[in-house]
GROMACS .gro file of C-alpha atoms in nm:
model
  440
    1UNK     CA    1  18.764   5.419  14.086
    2UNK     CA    2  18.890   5.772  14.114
    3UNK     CA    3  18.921   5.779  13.745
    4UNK     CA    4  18.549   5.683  13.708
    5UNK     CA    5  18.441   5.973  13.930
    6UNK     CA    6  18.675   6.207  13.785
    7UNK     CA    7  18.514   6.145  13.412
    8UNK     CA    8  18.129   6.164  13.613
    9UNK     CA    9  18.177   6.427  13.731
   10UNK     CA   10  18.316   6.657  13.431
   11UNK     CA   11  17.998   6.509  13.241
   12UNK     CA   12  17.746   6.643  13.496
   13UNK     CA   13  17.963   6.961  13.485
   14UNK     CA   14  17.932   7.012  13.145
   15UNK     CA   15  17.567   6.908  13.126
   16UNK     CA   16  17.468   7.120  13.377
   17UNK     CA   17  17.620   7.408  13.166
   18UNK     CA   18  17.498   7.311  12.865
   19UNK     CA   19  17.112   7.254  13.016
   20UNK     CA   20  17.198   7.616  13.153
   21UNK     CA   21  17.302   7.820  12.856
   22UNK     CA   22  17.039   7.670  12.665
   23UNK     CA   23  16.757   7.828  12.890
   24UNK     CA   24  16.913   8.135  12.923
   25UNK     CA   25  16.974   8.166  12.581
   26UNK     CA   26  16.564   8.073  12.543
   27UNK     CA   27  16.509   8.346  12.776
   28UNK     CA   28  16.703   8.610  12.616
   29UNK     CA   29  16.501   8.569  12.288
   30UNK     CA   30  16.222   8.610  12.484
   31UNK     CA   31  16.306   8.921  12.615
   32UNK     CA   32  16.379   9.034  12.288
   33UNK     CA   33  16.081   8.943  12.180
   34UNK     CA   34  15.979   9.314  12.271
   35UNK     CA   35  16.032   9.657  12.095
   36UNK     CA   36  16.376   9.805  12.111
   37UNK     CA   37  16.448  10.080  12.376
   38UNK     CA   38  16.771  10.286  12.401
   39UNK     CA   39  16.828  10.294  12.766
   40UNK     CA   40  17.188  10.371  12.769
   41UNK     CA   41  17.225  10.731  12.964
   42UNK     CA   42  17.330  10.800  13.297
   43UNK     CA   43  17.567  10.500  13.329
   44UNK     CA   44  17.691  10.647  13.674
   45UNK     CA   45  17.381  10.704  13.812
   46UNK     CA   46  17.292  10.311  13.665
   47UNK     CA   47  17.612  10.158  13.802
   48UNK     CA   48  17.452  10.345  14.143
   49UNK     CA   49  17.152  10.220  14.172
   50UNK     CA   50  17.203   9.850  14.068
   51UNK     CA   51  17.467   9.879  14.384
   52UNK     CA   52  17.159  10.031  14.623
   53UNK     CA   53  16.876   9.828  14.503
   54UNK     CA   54  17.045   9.509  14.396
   55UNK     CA   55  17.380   9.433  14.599
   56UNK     CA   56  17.292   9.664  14.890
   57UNK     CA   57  16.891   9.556  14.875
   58UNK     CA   58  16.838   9.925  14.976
   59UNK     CA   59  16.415   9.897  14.969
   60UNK     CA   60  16.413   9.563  15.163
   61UNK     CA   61  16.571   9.751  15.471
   62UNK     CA   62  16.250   9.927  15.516
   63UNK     CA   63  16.147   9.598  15.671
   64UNK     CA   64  16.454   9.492  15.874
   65UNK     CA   65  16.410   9.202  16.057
   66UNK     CA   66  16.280   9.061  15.677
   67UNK     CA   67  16.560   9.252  15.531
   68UNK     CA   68  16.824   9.084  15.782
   69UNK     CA   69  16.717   8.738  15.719
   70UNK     CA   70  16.642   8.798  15.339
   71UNK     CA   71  17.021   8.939  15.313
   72UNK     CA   72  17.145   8.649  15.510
   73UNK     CA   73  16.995   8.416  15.274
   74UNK     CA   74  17.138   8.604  14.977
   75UNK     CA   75  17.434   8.668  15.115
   76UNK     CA   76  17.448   8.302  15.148
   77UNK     CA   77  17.369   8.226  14.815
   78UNK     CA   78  17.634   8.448  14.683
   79UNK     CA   79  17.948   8.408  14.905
   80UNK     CA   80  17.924   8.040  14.991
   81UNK     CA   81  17.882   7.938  14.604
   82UNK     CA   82  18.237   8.062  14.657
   83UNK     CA   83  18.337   7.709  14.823
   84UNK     CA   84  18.212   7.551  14.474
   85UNK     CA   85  18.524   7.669  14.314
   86UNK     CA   86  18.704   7.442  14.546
   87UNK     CA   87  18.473   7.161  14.518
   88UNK     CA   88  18.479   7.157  14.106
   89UNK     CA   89  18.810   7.185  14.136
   90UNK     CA   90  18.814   6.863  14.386
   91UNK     CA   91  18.604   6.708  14.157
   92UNK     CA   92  18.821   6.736  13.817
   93UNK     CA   93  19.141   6.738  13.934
   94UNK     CA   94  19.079   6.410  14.165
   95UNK     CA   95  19.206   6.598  14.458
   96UNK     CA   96  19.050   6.662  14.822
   97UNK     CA   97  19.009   7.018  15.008
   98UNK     CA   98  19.286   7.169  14.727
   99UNK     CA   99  19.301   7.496  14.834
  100UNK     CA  100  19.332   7.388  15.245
  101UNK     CA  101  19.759   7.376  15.243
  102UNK     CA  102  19.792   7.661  15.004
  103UNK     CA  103  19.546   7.897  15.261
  104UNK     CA  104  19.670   7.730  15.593
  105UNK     CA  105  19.502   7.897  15.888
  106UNK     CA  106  19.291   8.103  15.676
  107UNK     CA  107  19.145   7.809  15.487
  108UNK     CA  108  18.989   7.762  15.862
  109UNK     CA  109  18.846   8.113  15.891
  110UNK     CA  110  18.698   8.120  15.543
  111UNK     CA  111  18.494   7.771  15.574
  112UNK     CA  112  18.413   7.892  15.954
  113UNK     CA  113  18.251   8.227  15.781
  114UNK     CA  114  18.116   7.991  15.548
  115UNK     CA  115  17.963   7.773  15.787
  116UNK     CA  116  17.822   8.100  15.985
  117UNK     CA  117  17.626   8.191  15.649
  118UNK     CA  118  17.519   7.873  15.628
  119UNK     CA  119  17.322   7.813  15.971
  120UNK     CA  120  17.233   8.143  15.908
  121UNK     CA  121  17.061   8.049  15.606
  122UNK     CA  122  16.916   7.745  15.715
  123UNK     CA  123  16.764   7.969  15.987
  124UNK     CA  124  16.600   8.214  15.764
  125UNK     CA  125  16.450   7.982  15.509
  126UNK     CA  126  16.272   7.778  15.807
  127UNK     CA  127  16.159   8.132  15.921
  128UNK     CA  128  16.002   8.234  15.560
  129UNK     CA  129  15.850   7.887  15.572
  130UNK     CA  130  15.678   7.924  15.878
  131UNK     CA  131  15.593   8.257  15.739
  132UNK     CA  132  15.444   8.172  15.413
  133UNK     CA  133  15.267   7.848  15.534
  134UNK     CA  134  15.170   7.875  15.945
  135UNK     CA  135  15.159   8.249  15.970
  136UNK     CA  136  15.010   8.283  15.631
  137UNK     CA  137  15.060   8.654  15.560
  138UNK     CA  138  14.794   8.799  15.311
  139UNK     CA  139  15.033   8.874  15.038
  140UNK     CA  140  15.138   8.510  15.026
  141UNK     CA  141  14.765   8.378  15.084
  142UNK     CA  142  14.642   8.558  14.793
  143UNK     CA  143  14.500   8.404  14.456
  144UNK     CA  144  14.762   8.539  14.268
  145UNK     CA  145  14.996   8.228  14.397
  146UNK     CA  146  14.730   7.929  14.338
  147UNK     CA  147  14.898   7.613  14.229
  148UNK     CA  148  15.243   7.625  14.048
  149UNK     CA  149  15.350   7.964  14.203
  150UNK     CA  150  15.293   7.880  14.602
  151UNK     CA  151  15.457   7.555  14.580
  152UNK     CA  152  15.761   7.727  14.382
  153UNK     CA  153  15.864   7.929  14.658
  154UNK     CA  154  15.828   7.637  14.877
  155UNK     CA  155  16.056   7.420  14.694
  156UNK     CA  156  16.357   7.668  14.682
  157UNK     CA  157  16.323   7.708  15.037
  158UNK     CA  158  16.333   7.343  15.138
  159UNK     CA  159  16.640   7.306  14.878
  160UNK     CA  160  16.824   7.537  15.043
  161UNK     CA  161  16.766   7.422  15.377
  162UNK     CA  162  16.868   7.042  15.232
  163UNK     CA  163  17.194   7.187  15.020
  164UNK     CA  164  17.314   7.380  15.404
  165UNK     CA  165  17.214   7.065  15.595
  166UNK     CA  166  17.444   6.871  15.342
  167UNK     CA  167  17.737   7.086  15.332
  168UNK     CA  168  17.770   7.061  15.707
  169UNK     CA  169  17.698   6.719  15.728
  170UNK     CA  170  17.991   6.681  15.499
  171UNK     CA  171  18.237   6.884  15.728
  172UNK     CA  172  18.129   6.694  15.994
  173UNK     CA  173  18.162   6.354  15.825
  174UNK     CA  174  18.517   6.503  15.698
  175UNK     CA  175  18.612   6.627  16.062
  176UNK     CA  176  18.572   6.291  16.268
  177UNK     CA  177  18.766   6.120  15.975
  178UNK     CA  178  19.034   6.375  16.091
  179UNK     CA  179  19.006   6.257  16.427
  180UNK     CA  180  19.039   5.912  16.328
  181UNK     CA  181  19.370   5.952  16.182
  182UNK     CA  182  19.239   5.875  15.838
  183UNK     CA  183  19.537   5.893  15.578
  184UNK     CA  184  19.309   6.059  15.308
  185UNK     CA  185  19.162   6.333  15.539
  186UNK     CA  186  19.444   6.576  15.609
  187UNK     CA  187  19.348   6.730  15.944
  188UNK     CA  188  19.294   7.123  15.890
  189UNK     CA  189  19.169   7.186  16.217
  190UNK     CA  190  18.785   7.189  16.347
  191UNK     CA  191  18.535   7.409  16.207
  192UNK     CA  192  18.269   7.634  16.405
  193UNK     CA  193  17.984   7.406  16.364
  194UNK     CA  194  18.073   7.104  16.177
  195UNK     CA  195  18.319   7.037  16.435
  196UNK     CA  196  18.114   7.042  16.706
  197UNK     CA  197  17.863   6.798  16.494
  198UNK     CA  198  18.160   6.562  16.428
  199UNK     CA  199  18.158   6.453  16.778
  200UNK     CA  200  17.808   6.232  16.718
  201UNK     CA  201  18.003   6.058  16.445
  202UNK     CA  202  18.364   6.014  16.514
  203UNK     CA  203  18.267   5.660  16.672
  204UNK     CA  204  18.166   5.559  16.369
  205UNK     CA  205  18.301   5.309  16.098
  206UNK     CA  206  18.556   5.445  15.878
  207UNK     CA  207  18.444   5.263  15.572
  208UNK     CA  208  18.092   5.429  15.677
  209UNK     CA  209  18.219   5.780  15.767
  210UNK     CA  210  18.383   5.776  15.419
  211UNK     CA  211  18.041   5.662  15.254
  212UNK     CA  212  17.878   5.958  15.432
  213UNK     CA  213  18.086   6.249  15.319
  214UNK     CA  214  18.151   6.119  14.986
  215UNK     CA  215  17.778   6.094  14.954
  216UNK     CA  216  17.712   6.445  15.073
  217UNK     CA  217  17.975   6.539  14.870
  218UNK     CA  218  17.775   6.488  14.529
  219UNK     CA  219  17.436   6.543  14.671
  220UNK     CA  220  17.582   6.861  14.775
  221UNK     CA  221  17.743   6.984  14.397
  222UNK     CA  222  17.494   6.791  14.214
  223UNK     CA  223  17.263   6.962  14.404
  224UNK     CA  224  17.389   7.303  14.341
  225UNK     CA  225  17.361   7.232  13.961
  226UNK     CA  226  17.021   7.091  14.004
  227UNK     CA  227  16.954   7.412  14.170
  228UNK     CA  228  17.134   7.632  13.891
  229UNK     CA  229  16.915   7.468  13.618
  230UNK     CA  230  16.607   7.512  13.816
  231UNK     CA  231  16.655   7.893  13.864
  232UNK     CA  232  16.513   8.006  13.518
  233UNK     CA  233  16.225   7.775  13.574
  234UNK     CA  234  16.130   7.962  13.849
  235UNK     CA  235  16.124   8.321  14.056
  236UNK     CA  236  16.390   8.271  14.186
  237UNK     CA  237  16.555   8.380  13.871
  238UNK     CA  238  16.503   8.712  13.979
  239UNK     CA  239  16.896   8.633  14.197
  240UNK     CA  240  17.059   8.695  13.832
  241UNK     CA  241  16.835   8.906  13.655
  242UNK     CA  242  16.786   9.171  13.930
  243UNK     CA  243  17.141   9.331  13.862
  244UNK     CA  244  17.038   9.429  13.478
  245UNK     CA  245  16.679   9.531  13.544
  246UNK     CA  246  16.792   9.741  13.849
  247UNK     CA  247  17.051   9.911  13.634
  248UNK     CA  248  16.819   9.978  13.343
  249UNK     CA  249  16.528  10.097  13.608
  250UNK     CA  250  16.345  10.374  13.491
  251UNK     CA  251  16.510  10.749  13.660
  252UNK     CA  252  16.263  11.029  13.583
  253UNK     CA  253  16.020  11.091  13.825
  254UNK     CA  254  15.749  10.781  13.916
  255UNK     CA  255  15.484  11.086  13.862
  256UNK     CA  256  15.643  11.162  13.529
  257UNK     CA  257  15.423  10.974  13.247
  258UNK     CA  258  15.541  10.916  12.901
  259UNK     CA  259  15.362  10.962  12.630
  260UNK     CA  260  15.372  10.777  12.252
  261UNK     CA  261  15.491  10.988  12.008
  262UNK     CA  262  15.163  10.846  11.765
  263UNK     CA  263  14.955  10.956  12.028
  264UNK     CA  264  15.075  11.304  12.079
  265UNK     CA  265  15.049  11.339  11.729
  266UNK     CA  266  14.691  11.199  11.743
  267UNK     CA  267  14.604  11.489  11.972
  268UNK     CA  268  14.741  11.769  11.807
  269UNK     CA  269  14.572  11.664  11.552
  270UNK     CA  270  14.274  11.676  11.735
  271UNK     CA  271  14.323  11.982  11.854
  272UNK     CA  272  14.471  12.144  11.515
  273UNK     CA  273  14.326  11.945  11.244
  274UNK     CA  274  14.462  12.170  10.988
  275UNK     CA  275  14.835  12.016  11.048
  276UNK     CA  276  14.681  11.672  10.981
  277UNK     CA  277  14.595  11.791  10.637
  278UNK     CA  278  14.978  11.984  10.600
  279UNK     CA  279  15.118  11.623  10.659
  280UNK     CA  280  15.045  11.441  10.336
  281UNK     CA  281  15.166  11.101  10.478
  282UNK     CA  282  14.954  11.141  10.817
  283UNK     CA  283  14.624  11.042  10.678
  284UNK     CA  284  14.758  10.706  10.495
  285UNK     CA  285  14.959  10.559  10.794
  286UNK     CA  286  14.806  10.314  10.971
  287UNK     CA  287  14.908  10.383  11.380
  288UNK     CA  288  14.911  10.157  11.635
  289UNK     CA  289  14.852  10.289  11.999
  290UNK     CA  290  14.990  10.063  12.367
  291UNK     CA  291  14.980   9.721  12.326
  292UNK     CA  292  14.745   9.403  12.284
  293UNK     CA  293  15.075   9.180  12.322
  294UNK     CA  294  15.410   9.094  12.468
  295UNK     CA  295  15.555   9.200  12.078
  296UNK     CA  296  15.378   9.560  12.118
  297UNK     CA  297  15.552   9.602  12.473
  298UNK     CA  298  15.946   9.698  12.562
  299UNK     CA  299  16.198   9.505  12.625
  300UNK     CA  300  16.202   9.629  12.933
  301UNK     CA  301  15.886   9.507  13.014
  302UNK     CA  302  15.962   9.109  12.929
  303UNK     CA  303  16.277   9.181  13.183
  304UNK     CA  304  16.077   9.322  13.439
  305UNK     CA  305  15.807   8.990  13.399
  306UNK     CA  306  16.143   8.736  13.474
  307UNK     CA  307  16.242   8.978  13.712
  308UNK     CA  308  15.959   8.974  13.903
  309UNK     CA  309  16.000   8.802  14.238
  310UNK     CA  310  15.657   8.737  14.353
  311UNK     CA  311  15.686   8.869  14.683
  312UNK     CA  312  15.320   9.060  14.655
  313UNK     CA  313  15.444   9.397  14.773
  314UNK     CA  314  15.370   9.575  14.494
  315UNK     CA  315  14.957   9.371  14.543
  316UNK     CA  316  14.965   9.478  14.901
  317UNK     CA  317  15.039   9.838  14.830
  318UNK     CA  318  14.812   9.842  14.606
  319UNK     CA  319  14.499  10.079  14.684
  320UNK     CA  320  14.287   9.931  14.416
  321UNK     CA  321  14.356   9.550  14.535
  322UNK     CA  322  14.307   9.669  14.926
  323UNK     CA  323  13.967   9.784  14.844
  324UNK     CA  324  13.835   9.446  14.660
  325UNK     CA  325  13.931   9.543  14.281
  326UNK     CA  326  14.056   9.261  14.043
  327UNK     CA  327  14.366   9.394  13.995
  328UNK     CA  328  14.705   9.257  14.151
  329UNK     CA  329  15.040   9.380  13.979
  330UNK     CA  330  15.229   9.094  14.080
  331UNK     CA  331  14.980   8.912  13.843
  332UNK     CA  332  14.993   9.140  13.575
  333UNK     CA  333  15.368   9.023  13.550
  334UNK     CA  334  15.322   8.666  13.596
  335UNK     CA  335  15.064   8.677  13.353
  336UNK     CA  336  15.314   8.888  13.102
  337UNK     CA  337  15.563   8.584  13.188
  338UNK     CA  338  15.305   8.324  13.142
  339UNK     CA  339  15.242   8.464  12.740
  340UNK     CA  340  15.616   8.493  12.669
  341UNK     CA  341  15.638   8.155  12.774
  342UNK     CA  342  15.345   8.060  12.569
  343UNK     CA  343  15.430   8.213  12.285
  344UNK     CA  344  15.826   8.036  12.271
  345UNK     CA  345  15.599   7.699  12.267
  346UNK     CA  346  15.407   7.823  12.004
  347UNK     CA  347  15.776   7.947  11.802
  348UNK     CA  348  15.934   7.573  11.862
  349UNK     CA  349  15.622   7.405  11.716
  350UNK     CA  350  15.560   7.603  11.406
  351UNK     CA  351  15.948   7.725  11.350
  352UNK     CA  352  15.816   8.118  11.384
  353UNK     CA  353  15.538   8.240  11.571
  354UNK     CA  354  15.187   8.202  11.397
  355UNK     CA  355  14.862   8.387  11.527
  356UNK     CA  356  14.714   8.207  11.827
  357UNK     CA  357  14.434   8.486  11.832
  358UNK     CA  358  14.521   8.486  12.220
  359UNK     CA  359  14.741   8.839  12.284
  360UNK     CA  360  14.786   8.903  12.631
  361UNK     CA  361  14.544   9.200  12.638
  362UNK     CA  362  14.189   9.003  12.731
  363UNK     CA  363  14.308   8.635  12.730
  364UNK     CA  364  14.572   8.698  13.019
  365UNK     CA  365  14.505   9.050  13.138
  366UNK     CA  366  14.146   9.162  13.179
  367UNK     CA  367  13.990   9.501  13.065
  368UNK     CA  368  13.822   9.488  13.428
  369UNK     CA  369  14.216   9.460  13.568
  370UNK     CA  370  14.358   9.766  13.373
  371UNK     CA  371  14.049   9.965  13.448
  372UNK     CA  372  14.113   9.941  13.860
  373UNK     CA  373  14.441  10.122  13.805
  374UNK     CA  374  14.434  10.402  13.943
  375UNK     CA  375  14.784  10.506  13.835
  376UNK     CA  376  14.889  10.548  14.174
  377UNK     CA  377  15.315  10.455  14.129
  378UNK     CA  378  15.259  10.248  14.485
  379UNK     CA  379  15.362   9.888  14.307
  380UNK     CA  380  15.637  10.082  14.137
  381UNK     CA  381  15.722  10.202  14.497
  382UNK     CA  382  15.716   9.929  14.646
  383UNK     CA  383  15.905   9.703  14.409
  384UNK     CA  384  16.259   9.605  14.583
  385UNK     CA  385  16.399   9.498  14.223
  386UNK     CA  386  16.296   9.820  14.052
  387UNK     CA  387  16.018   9.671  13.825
  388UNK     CA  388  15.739   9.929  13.649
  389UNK     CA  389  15.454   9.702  13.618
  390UNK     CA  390  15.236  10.048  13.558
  391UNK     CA  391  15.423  10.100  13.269
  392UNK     CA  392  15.234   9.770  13.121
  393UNK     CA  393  14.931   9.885  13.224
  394UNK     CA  394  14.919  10.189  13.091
  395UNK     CA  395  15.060  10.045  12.767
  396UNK     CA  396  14.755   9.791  12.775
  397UNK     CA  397  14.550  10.046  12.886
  398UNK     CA  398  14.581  10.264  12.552
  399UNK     CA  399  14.511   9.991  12.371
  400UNK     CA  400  14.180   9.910  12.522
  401UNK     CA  401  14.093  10.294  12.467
  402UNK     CA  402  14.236  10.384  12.164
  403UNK     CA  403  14.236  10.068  11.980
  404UNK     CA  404  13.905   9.917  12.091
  405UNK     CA  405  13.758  10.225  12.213
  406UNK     CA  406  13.651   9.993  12.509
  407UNK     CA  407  13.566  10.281  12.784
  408UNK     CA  408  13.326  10.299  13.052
  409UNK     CA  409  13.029  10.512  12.984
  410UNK     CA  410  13.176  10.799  13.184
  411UNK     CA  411  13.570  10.765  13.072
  412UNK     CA  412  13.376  10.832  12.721
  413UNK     CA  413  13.171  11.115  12.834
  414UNK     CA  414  13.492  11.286  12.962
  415UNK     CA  415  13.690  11.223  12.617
  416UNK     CA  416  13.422  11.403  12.431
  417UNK     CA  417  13.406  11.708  12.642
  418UNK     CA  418  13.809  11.700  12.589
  419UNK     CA  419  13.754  11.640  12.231
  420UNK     CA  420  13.464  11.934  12.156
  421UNK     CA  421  13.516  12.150  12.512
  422UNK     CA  422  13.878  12.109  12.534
  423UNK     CA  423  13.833  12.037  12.940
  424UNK     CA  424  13.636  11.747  13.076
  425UNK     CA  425  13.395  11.959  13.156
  426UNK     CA  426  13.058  11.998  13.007
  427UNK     CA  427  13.167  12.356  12.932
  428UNK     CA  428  13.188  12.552  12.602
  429UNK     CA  429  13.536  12.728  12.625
  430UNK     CA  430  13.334  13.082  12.547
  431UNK     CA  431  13.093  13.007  12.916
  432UNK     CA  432  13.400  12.838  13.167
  433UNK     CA  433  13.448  13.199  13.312
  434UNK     CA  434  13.138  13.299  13.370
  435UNK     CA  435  13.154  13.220  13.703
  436UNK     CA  436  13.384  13.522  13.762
  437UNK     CA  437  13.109  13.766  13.644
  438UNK     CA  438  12.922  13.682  13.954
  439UNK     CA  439  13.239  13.789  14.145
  440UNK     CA  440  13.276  14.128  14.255
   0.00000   0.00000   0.00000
C-alpha cells in the first residue's frame, strides 16, 4: 500500500511539472512575440526596485490596512509553500513529518509560524471576498471584469481559503492521533491552532482519524499543484511574473516620453525637407510608425499584459474613466493579453501565425479608447507591479495618427498649423510677435 502511494504520488509530481513548464514555456513565446528591447542598465538600481515594489510591495502600503492583509496573504503564499518541501519529501520517500526529529523544538516553532500565516490568510481572503462581492467597491464592479475575469479572482480566493482550512485540518487530525498514542504519529508536541482544533477530534476512531489526515494530506499537495497549474491561466500569475517586470520597470521620468527614431526622422524631415532629399535611401523605405498589433509592440509590453493583476487601480485613477470616457487601462492590458492568447491559437492551428485581419488596434482596442488618454502617467502611478500601460497607448495611438491618419477634426487642424506655422497656432511665424508691438 505504501508502495502504491509512493509511485502516485511521484506521477502527479512529475505531471504537475510537466503541465507547468509546458505553459510557461507557451507563455514565454508569447512574450517574445514582441520587438526586442535592450533593457539591461542600471542593474543596481533594478535589483532595488524589484526589492521595493515586488518583495517589499512598497506602493500597496499607501493603503495599509489593504496592504497588511494583501502582504499577509502573500506572505502566506510564499513562506508556507516552504512546508511543501517537507510534504514532497513525505510523499517520495514514504516517510511522515521527515524533517520533525532532525529540527526538534524548532520543527514546533516553524509549523506554529506556519500555522499563524495561515489563519492569517484565511482571514484576509474572506475579507477581499466580502470586499469584492458584499461591499462591491467600484473598481471591482466595473465592466472591465464581466464574466471570466470576476469569477477568476473569486476562485483563487476560495482555493486558498480551502488549501489553509486543509492544512490545519490535517495538523489537527495528526495531533489527536498523537494523543491517542498512535505508533505511526510520533508526538512532536501541539501546535498553536491545530492543537487546540484536535481536541473536537481526539474521541474519534483511529481507523477514521487516519482516513482524515491522510485525506487532507493529498487534497492539500494535490491541491497546491492544482493551484500551481492554474496560476498561468489566470491573474494571479502576476505572484511570479511581478519580480521580472518590476526589475525591468521603466526609470526615466513618468513625464519623460520617448519618441521613435522613424518618427523623429519623419519630422525633421518635415521641418528640413532638404535632408530628406541628402538621404538617398529615405525616400524608398517604407516606415512603420506605433503599432496595430501585439508583433509591432515591446516585449515589455506582452510582460506587462501577464503581469497585470487586475486590481483596477490604474481604471480608478484614471481621470478620463472618472469622468465617463471609454477608456479603462486595466482593459487595455487584458485586452493586449486576450490577442496574445489569440494569436498562440491561431500559431498551433496553422503551425505559424497566418493573417486573421484582426490586430489588436480596432478589433480589441478602440480608436474611441486611445483617444480619451489624456497622457496623464496616473495608471502608471498607480500600478503596484510597475506596469506602463501608457506606453501601449501611445504606441497604438501613433498608429491611428500616423498610419491611418484617423484624427479628430481638431487634432488635424492643430497638425497642420504645426506642419505650415510651425506652432499650433493659426499663426504665420513672420505675425506671432505682433502682439509685442502693441506693448510699450
Amino acid at each position: 500500500m505504501q508502495m502504491f502511494q509512493q509511485i502516485a504520488f511521484i506521477l502527479l509530481v512529475a505531471f504537475a511539472i510537466f503541465l507547468f513548464g509546458r505553459k510557461v514555456k507557451e507563455i514565454k513565446s508569447n512574450i517574445n512575440l514582441g520587438k526586442e528591447q535592450d533593457i539591461s542598465d542600471h542593474k543596481a538600481e533594478r535589483w532595488k526596485t524589484m526589492l521595493l515594489l515586488a518583495f517589499g510591495q512598497k506602493k500597496m502600503f499607501r493603503y495599509p490596512l489593504v496592504a497588511v492583509l494583501h502582504f499577509i496573504i502573500y506572505a502566506g503564499f510564499i513562506i508556507i509553500n516552504i512546508e511543501i518541501l517537507e510534504i514532497v519529501l513525505d510523499g517520495l520517500l514514504g516517510t511522515h513529518r521527515l524533517f520533525a526529529a532532525t529540527l526538534g523544538g524548532f520543527y514546533t516553532f516553524v509549523i506554529d509560524f506556519f500555522e499563524i500565516l495561515a489563519v492569517g490568510v484565511l482571514v484576509s481572503c474572506v475579507v477581499f471576498l466580502i470586499r469584492r462581492n458584499m461591499l462591491k467597491l467600484k473598481r471591482f464592479i466595473d465592466n472591465d471584469l464581466d464574466g471570466w475575469p470576476r469569477t477568476d479572482a473569486n476562485l483563487i480566493l476560495i482555493t486558498e481559503i480551502i488549501l489553509m482550512g486543509l492544512f490545519l485540518t490535517m495538523n489537527a487530525a495528526d495531533r489527536a492521533l498523537q494523543l491517542q498514542g498512535n505508533p505511526h504519529y510520533a508526538d512532536h508536541g501541539s501546535f498553536i491552532f491545530s492543537g487546540w482544533l484536535s481536541l473536537f477530534l481526539v474521541s474519534i476512531r483511529p481507523s477514521t482519524l487516519v482516513g482524515i489526515e491522510r485525506t487532507c494530506w493529498w487534497l492539500h499537495i494535490t491541491g497546491i499543484f492544482a493551484f500551481l497549474n492554474y496560476l498561468p491561466y489566470s491573474k494571479h500569475f502576476h505572484i511570479l511574473l511581478a519580480f521580472p517586470n518590476t526589475y525591468y520597470k521603466r526609470l526615466i521620468p513618468k513625464g519623460e516620453m520617448i519618441n521613435m527614431k522613424n518618427v523623429e526622422q519623419e519630422v525633421h524631415y518635415m521641418f528640413e525637407p532638404e535632408l530628406a532629399t541628402a538621404n538617398g535611401d529615405a525616400q524608398t523605405q517604407t516606415q512603420s510608425f506605433g503599432a496595430r498589433d501585439i508583433f509591432d509592440l515591446t516585449w515589455k509590453n506582452l510582460m506587462d499584459a501577464y503581469t497585470c493583476t487586475e486590481c483596477g487601480r490604474c481604471t480608478a485613477a484614471c481621470p478620463a474613466h472618472q469622468t465617463g470616457k471609454l477608456l479603462s487601462p486595466r482593459k487595455i492590458m487584458m485586452d493586449t493579453r486576450d490577442r496574445m492568447q489569440d494569436v498562440r491559437k491561431n500559431i498551433k492551428l496553422n503551425g505559424s501565425f497566418k493573417n486573421d485581419e484582426k490586430p489588436l488596434l480596432h478589433n480589441y482596442i478602440t480608436a474611441e479608447e486611445l483617444r480619451a488618454c489624456t497622457s496623464c502617467n496616473a495608471c502608471v502611478q498607480e500600478c503596484p507591479v510597475g506596469i506602463n500601460p501608457l506606453d501601449i497607448i501611445f504606441s497604438l495611438r501613433r498608429a491611428l495618427i500616423m498610419e491611418e491618419s484617423n484624427a479628430p477634426a481638431e487634432w488635424n487642424a492643430m497638425f497642420s498649423n504645426i506642419e505650415n506655422n510651425f506652432a499650433p497656432w493659426k499663426f504665420s511665424p513672420d505675425d506671432r510677435d505682433k502682439w509685442a508691438t502693441e506693448m510699450e
